[in-house]
Amino acid sequence: MVFPPPVRPVIEHLSLTTVDLARAVRFYDAALAPLGLVRVADYDEPEGASACWGPPGTLPAPEGAIGAAPFWVQLREGPLAPPPGTHVCFCAPDVPAVAAFHAAGLATGGTDHGAPGLRPQYGPGYYAAFLMDPDGWRIEAVTYLQAGAPPPPGPAHGAQ
């Protein structure tokens, strides 16, 4: 199943927090690269340092523009407890990118929260992997297999 791109984004940008920005940057640089996203900016502002990722060649949108770098991680002091049930899902271009996202995340401090595989309970062709980032945020990469495409090797997975 392939969905056409929306006329406009539903969400302009999203920020997660971290207690260790350097660690988060290493993790997201590695995990997001297979999805075609790169770090496009680093900031050190009075309210805290941050980094953002988007498609190559983009920068954070100027004021009033729709964002080109929609994902941010911001440094915050003190204990961090991501709310239960919260997760962020990134679009992947294909099955190998989902697997590479998962492997890169595991190699840079993430923990497995669902190996790459089909998740038919989420819809036909829904192929995804889940990780917990080093701060405990649950992240996912998903792609949709074309109708009639043979399933990739590996098991189908239950609810995540």
PDB file of C-alpha atoms in Angstrom:
ATOM      1  CA  MET A   1       0.000   0.000   0.000  1.00  0.00           C
ATOM      2  CA  VAL A   2       1.451   3.364  -0.996  1.00  0.00           C
ATOM      3  CA  PHE A   3       0.045   6.623   0.285  1.00  0.00           C
ATOM      4  CA  PRO A   4       0.361   9.836  -1.754  1.00  0.00           C
ATOM      5  CA  PRO A   5       2.188  12.700  -0.082  1.00  0.00           C
ATOM      6  CA  PRO A   6      -0.085  15.123   1.726  1.00  0.00           C
ATOM      7  CA  VAL A   7      -0.795  18.534   0.283  1.00  0.00           C
ATOM      8  CA  ARG A   8       0.665  19.999   3.465  1.00  0.00           C
ATOM      9  CA  PRO A   9       2.354  18.432   6.469  1.00  0.00           C
ATOM     10  CA  VAL A  10       0.210  17.388   9.372  1.00  0.00           C
ATOM     11  CA  ILE A  11       2.966  18.219  11.864  1.00  0.00           C
ATOM     12  CA  GLU A  12       5.410  21.070  11.231  1.00  0.00           C
ATOM     13  CA  HIS A  13       8.120  19.701  13.514  1.00  0.00           C
ATOM     14  CA  LEU A  14       8.621  17.523  16.550  1.00  0.00           C
ATOM     15  CA  SER A  15      11.082  17.842  19.438  1.00  0.00           C
ATOM     16  CA  LEU A  16      12.218  15.183  21.877  1.00  0.00           C
ATOM     17  CA  THR A  17      14.378  15.851  24.911  1.00  0.00           C
ATOM     18  CA  THR A  18      17.623  14.270  26.062  1.00  0.00           C
ATOM     19  CA  VAL A  19      19.870  14.453  29.104  1.00  0.00           C
ATOM     20  CA  ASP A  20      22.965  13.783  26.925  1.00  0.00           C
ATOM     21  CA  LEU A  21      22.921  15.607  23.589  1.00  0.00           C
ATOM     22  CA  ALA A  22      26.222  14.156  22.324  1.00  0.00           C
ATOM     23  CA  ARG A  23      24.934  10.613  22.916  1.00  0.00           C
ATOM     24  CA  ALA A  24      21.590  11.424  21.268  1.00  0.00           C
ATOM     25  CA  VAL A  25      23.332  12.981  18.252  1.00  0.00           C
ATOM     26  CA  ARG A  26      25.478   9.852  17.752  1.00  0.00           C
ATOM     27  CA  PHE A  27      22.371   7.673  17.952  1.00  0.00           C
ATOM     28  CA  TYR A  28      20.156   9.741  15.628  1.00  0.00           C
ATOM     29  CA  ASP A  29      22.937  10.464  13.115  1.00  0.00           C
ATOM     30  CA  ALA A  30      23.355   6.692  12.709  1.00  0.00           C
ATOM     31  CA  ALA A  31      19.716   5.570  12.962  1.00  0.00           C
ATOM     32  CA  LEU A  32      18.264   8.238  10.655  1.00  0.00           C
ATOM     33  CA  ALA A  33      20.923   8.023   7.911  1.00  0.00           C
ATOM     34  CA  PRO A  34      19.401   4.871   6.327  1.00  0.00           C
ATOM     35  CA  LEU A  35      16.098   6.755   6.138  1.00  0.00           C
ATOM     36  CA  GLY A  36      17.679   9.566   4.117  1.00  0.00           C
ATOM     37  CA  LEU A  37      17.752  12.070   6.991  1.00  0.00           C
ATOM     38  CA  VAL A  38      20.863  13.978   8.046  1.00  0.00           C
ATOM     39  CA  ARG A  39      21.645  16.448  10.799  1.00  0.00           C
ATOM     40  CA  VAL A  40      21.118  19.872   9.260  1.00  0.00           C
ATOM     41  CA  ALA A  41      21.690  22.159  12.241  1.00  0.00           C
ATOM     42  CA  ASP A  42      23.081  22.360  15.749  1.00  0.00           C
ATOM     43  CA  TYR A  43      22.117  25.161  18.099  1.00  0.00           C
ATOM     44  CA  ASP A  44      23.330  26.373  21.473  1.00  0.00           C
ATOM     45  CA  GLU A  45      20.584  28.637  22.770  1.00  0.00           C
ATOM     46  CA  PRO A  46      19.857  30.015  26.246  1.00  0.00           C
ATOM     47  CA  GLU A  47      17.053  27.487  26.774  1.00  0.00           C
ATOM     48  CA  GLY A  48      19.360  24.614  25.790  1.00  0.00           C
ATOM     49  CA  ALA A  49      21.409  23.100  23.022  1.00  0.00           C
ATOM     50  CA  SER A  50      19.638  21.192  20.257  1.00  0.00           C
ATOM     51  CA  ALA A  51      20.195  19.384  16.979  1.00  0.00           C
ATOM     52  CA  CYS A  52      17.822  18.855  14.072  1.00  0.00           C
ATOM     53  CA  TRP A  53      17.514  16.393  11.221  1.00  0.00           C
ATOM     54  CA  GLY A  54      15.849  16.574   7.826  1.00  0.00           C
ATOM     55  CA  PRO A  55      16.431  15.730   4.172  1.00  0.00           C
ATOM     56  CA  PRO A  56      19.937  16.565   2.869  1.00  0.00           C
ATOM     57  CA  GLY A  57      20.384  20.196   1.892  1.00  0.00           C
ATOM     58  CA  THR A  58      17.547  21.507   4.022  1.00  0.00           C
ATOM     59  CA  LEU A  59      17.781  23.888   6.886  1.00  0.00           C
ATOM     60  CA  PRO A  60      15.220  24.705   9.546  1.00  0.00           C
ATOM     61  CA  ALA A  61      12.423  26.688   7.954  1.00  0.00           C
ATOM     62  CA  PRO A  62      12.471  30.471   8.192  1.00  0.00           C
ATOM     63  CA  GLU A  63       9.799  31.982  10.397  1.00  0.00           C
ATOM     64  CA  GLY A  64       6.368  31.484   8.891  1.00  0.00           C
ATOM     65  CA  ALA A  65       7.468  28.757   6.460  1.00  0.00           C
ATOM     66  CA  ILE A  66       6.515  25.103   6.626  1.00  0.00           C
ATOM     67  CA  GLY A  67       9.411  23.147   8.123  1.00  0.00           C
ATOM     68  CA  ALA A  68      11.989  21.317   6.092  1.00  0.00           C
ATOM     69  CA  ALA A  69      13.802  19.894   9.135  1.00  0.00           C
ATOM     70  CA  PRO A  70      11.010  18.378  11.162  1.00  0.00           C
ATOM     71  CA  PHE A  71      12.858  16.426  13.861  1.00  0.00           C
ATOM     72  CA  TRP A  72      14.660  18.013  16.801  1.00  0.00           C
ATOM     73  CA  VAL A  73      16.382  16.735  19.944  1.00  0.00           C
ATOM     74  CA  GLN A  74      16.886  19.262  22.754  1.00  0.00           C
ATOM     75  CA  LEU A  75      19.105  19.050  25.815  1.00  0.00           C
ATOM     76  CA  ARG A  76      17.264  19.316  29.113  1.00  0.00           C
ATOM     77  CA  GLU A  77      18.625  18.930  32.619  1.00  0.00           C
ATOM     78  CA  GLY A  78      17.110  16.696  35.246  1.00  0.00           C
ATOM     79  CA  PRO A  79      15.432  13.333  35.099  1.00  0.00           C
ATOM     80  CA  LEU A  80      13.758  12.397  31.855  1.00  0.00           C
ATOM     81  CA  ALA A  81      10.784  10.044  31.681  1.00  0.00           C
ATOM     82  CA  PRO A  82       9.196   9.700  28.241  1.00  0.00           C
ATOM     83  CA  PRO A  83       5.425   9.288  28.613  1.00  0.00           C
ATOM     84  CA  PRO A  84       4.285   5.662  28.240  1.00  0.00           C
ATOM     85  CA  GLY A  85       2.813   4.916  24.847  1.00  0.00           C
ATOM     86  CA  THR A  86       4.518   7.845  23.118  1.00  0.00           C
ATOM     87  CA  HIS A  87       6.435   7.025  19.961  1.00  0.00           C
ATOM     88  CA  VAL A  88       7.691   8.691  16.811  1.00  0.00           C
ATOM     89  CA  CYS A  89       7.482   6.896  13.468  1.00  0.00           C
ATOM     90  CA  PHE A  90       9.811   7.789  10.586  1.00  0.00           C
ATOM     91  CA  CYS A  91       9.090   6.912   6.952  1.00  0.00           C
ATOM     92  CA  ALA A  92      11.590   4.518   5.375  1.00  0.00           C
ATOM     93  CA  PRO A  93      12.095   4.239   1.616  1.00  0.00           C
ATOM     94  CA  ASP A  94      12.231   0.429   1.598  1.00  0.00           C
ATOM     95  CA  VAL A  95      12.733  -2.787   3.579  1.00  0.00           C
ATOM     96  CA  PRO A  96      16.563  -2.592   3.643  1.00  0.00           C
ATOM     97  CA  ALA A  97      16.335   0.917   5.126  1.00  0.00           C
ATOM     98  CA  VAL A  98      14.099  -0.364   7.944  1.00  0.00           C
ATOM     99  CA  ALA A  99      16.655  -3.076   8.736  1.00  0.00           C
ATOM    100  CA  ALA A 100      19.567  -0.600   8.545  1.00  0.00           C
ATOM    101  CA  PHE A 101      17.733   1.837  10.852  1.00  0.00           C
ATOM    102  CA  HIS A 102      17.271  -0.944  13.414  1.00  0.00           C
ATOM    103  CA  ALA A 103      20.871  -2.198  13.182  1.00  0.00           C
ATOM    104  CA  ALA A 104      22.379   1.303  13.358  1.00  0.00           C
ATOM    105  CA  GLY A 105      20.228   2.202  16.343  1.00  0.00           C
ATOM    106  CA  LEU A 106      21.258  -0.944  18.210  1.00  0.00           C
ATOM    107  CA  ALA A 107      24.924  -0.271  17.422  1.00  0.00           C
ATOM    108  CA  THR A 108      24.755   3.241  18.906  1.00  0.00           C
ATOM    109  CA  GLY A 109      23.043   2.638  22.225  1.00  0.00           C
ATOM    110  CA  GLY A 110      19.432   1.927  21.338  1.00  0.00           C
ATOM    111  CA  THR A 111      17.566  -1.136  22.541  1.00  0.00           C
ATOM    112  CA  ASP A 112      15.385  -3.465  20.524  1.00  0.00           C
ATOM    113  CA  HIS A 113      11.671  -2.912  20.865  1.00  0.00           C
ATOM    114  CA  GLY A 114      10.570  -4.881  17.791  1.00  0.00           C
ATOM    115  CA  ALA A 115      12.787  -6.421  15.113  1.00  0.00           C
ATOM    116  CA  PRO A 116      12.224  -5.557  11.444  1.00  0.00           C
ATOM    117  CA  GLY A 117       9.228  -7.418  10.074  1.00  0.00           C
ATOM    118  CA  LEU A 118       5.696  -7.358   8.757  1.00  0.00           C
ATOM    119  CA  ARG A 119       3.014  -6.190  11.146  1.00  0.00           C
ATOM    120  CA  PRO A 120      -0.223  -7.192   9.444  1.00  0.00           C
ATOM    121  CA  GLN A 121      -2.281  -6.016  12.416  1.00  0.00           C
ATOM    122  CA  TYR A 122      -1.387  -2.436  11.369  1.00  0.00           C
ATOM    123  CA  GLY A 123      -2.466  -2.900   7.753  1.00  0.00           C
ATOM    124  CA  PRO A 124      -1.508  -4.688   4.559  1.00  0.00           C
ATOM    125  CA  GLY A 125       2.190  -4.457   3.761  1.00  0.00           C
ATOM    126  CA  TYR A 126       3.107  -2.609   6.987  1.00  0.00           C
ATOM    127  CA  TYR A 127       6.811  -3.387   7.508  1.00  0.00           C
ATOM    128  CA  ALA A 128       8.465  -1.780  10.527  1.00  0.00           C
ATOM    129  CA  ALA A 129      11.103  -1.928  13.250  1.00  0.00           C
ATOM    130  CA  PHE A 130      11.028  -0.373  16.717  1.00  0.00           C
ATOM    131  CA  LEU A 131      13.800   0.910  18.996  1.00  0.00           C
ATOM    132  CA  MET A 132      14.095   2.661  22.313  1.00  0.00           C
ATOM    133  CA  ASP A 133      16.607   5.502  21.994  1.00  0.00           C
ATOM    134  CA  PRO A 134      19.225   5.959  24.756  1.00  0.00           C
ATOM    135  CA  ASP A 135      16.822   8.267  26.653  1.00  0.00           C
ATOM    136  CA  GLY A 136      13.913   5.825  26.484  1.00  0.00           C
ATOM    137  CA  TRP A 137      11.949   7.394  23.611  1.00  0.00           C
ATOM    138  CA  ARG A 138      10.283   4.756  21.423  1.00  0.00           C
ATOM    139  CA  ILE A 139      10.998   5.275  17.736  1.00  0.00           C
ATOM    140  CA  GLU A 140       9.924   3.361  14.667  1.00  0.00           C
ATOM    141  CA  ALA A 141      10.756   3.169  10.967  1.00  0.00           C
ATOM    142  CA  VAL A 142       8.070   1.955   8.554  1.00  0.00           C
ATOM    143  CA  THR A 143       7.679   1.260   4.874  1.00  0.00           C
ATOM    144  CA  TYR A 144       4.736  -0.217   3.005  1.00  0.00           C
ATOM    145  CA  LEU A 145       5.144  -3.185   0.684  1.00  0.00           C
ATOM    146  CA  GLN A 146       3.394  -2.957  -2.666  1.00  0.00           C
ATOM    147  CA  ALA A 147       0.254  -5.064  -2.993  1.00  0.00           C
ATOM    148  CA  GLY A 148       1.190  -8.499  -4.289  1.00  0.00           C
ATOM    149  CA  ALA A 149       4.888  -8.108  -3.451  1.00  0.00           C
ATOM    150  CA  PRO A 150       6.432 -11.205  -1.908  1.00  0.00           C
ATOM    151  CA  PRO A 151       7.064 -10.814   1.810  1.00  0.00           C
ATOM    152  CA  PRO A 152      10.676 -10.199   2.768  1.00  0.00           C
ATOM    153  CA  PRO A 153      12.484 -12.972   4.625  1.00  0.00           C
ATOM    154  CA  GLY A 154      11.889 -13.138   8.351  1.00  0.00           C
ATOM    155  CA  PRO A 155       8.891 -13.570  10.602  1.00  0.00           C
ATOM    156  CA  ALA A 156       5.807 -11.428  10.815  1.00  0.00           C
ATOM    157  CA  HIS A 157       5.604  -9.703  14.176  1.00  0.00           C
ATOM    158  CA  GLY A 158       2.766  -9.153  16.606  1.00  0.00           C
ATOM    159  CA  ALA A 159       1.672  -5.974  18.315  1.00  0.00           C
ATOM    160  CA  GLN A 160       4.407  -3.511  19.199  1.00  0.00           C
TER     161      GLN A 160
END
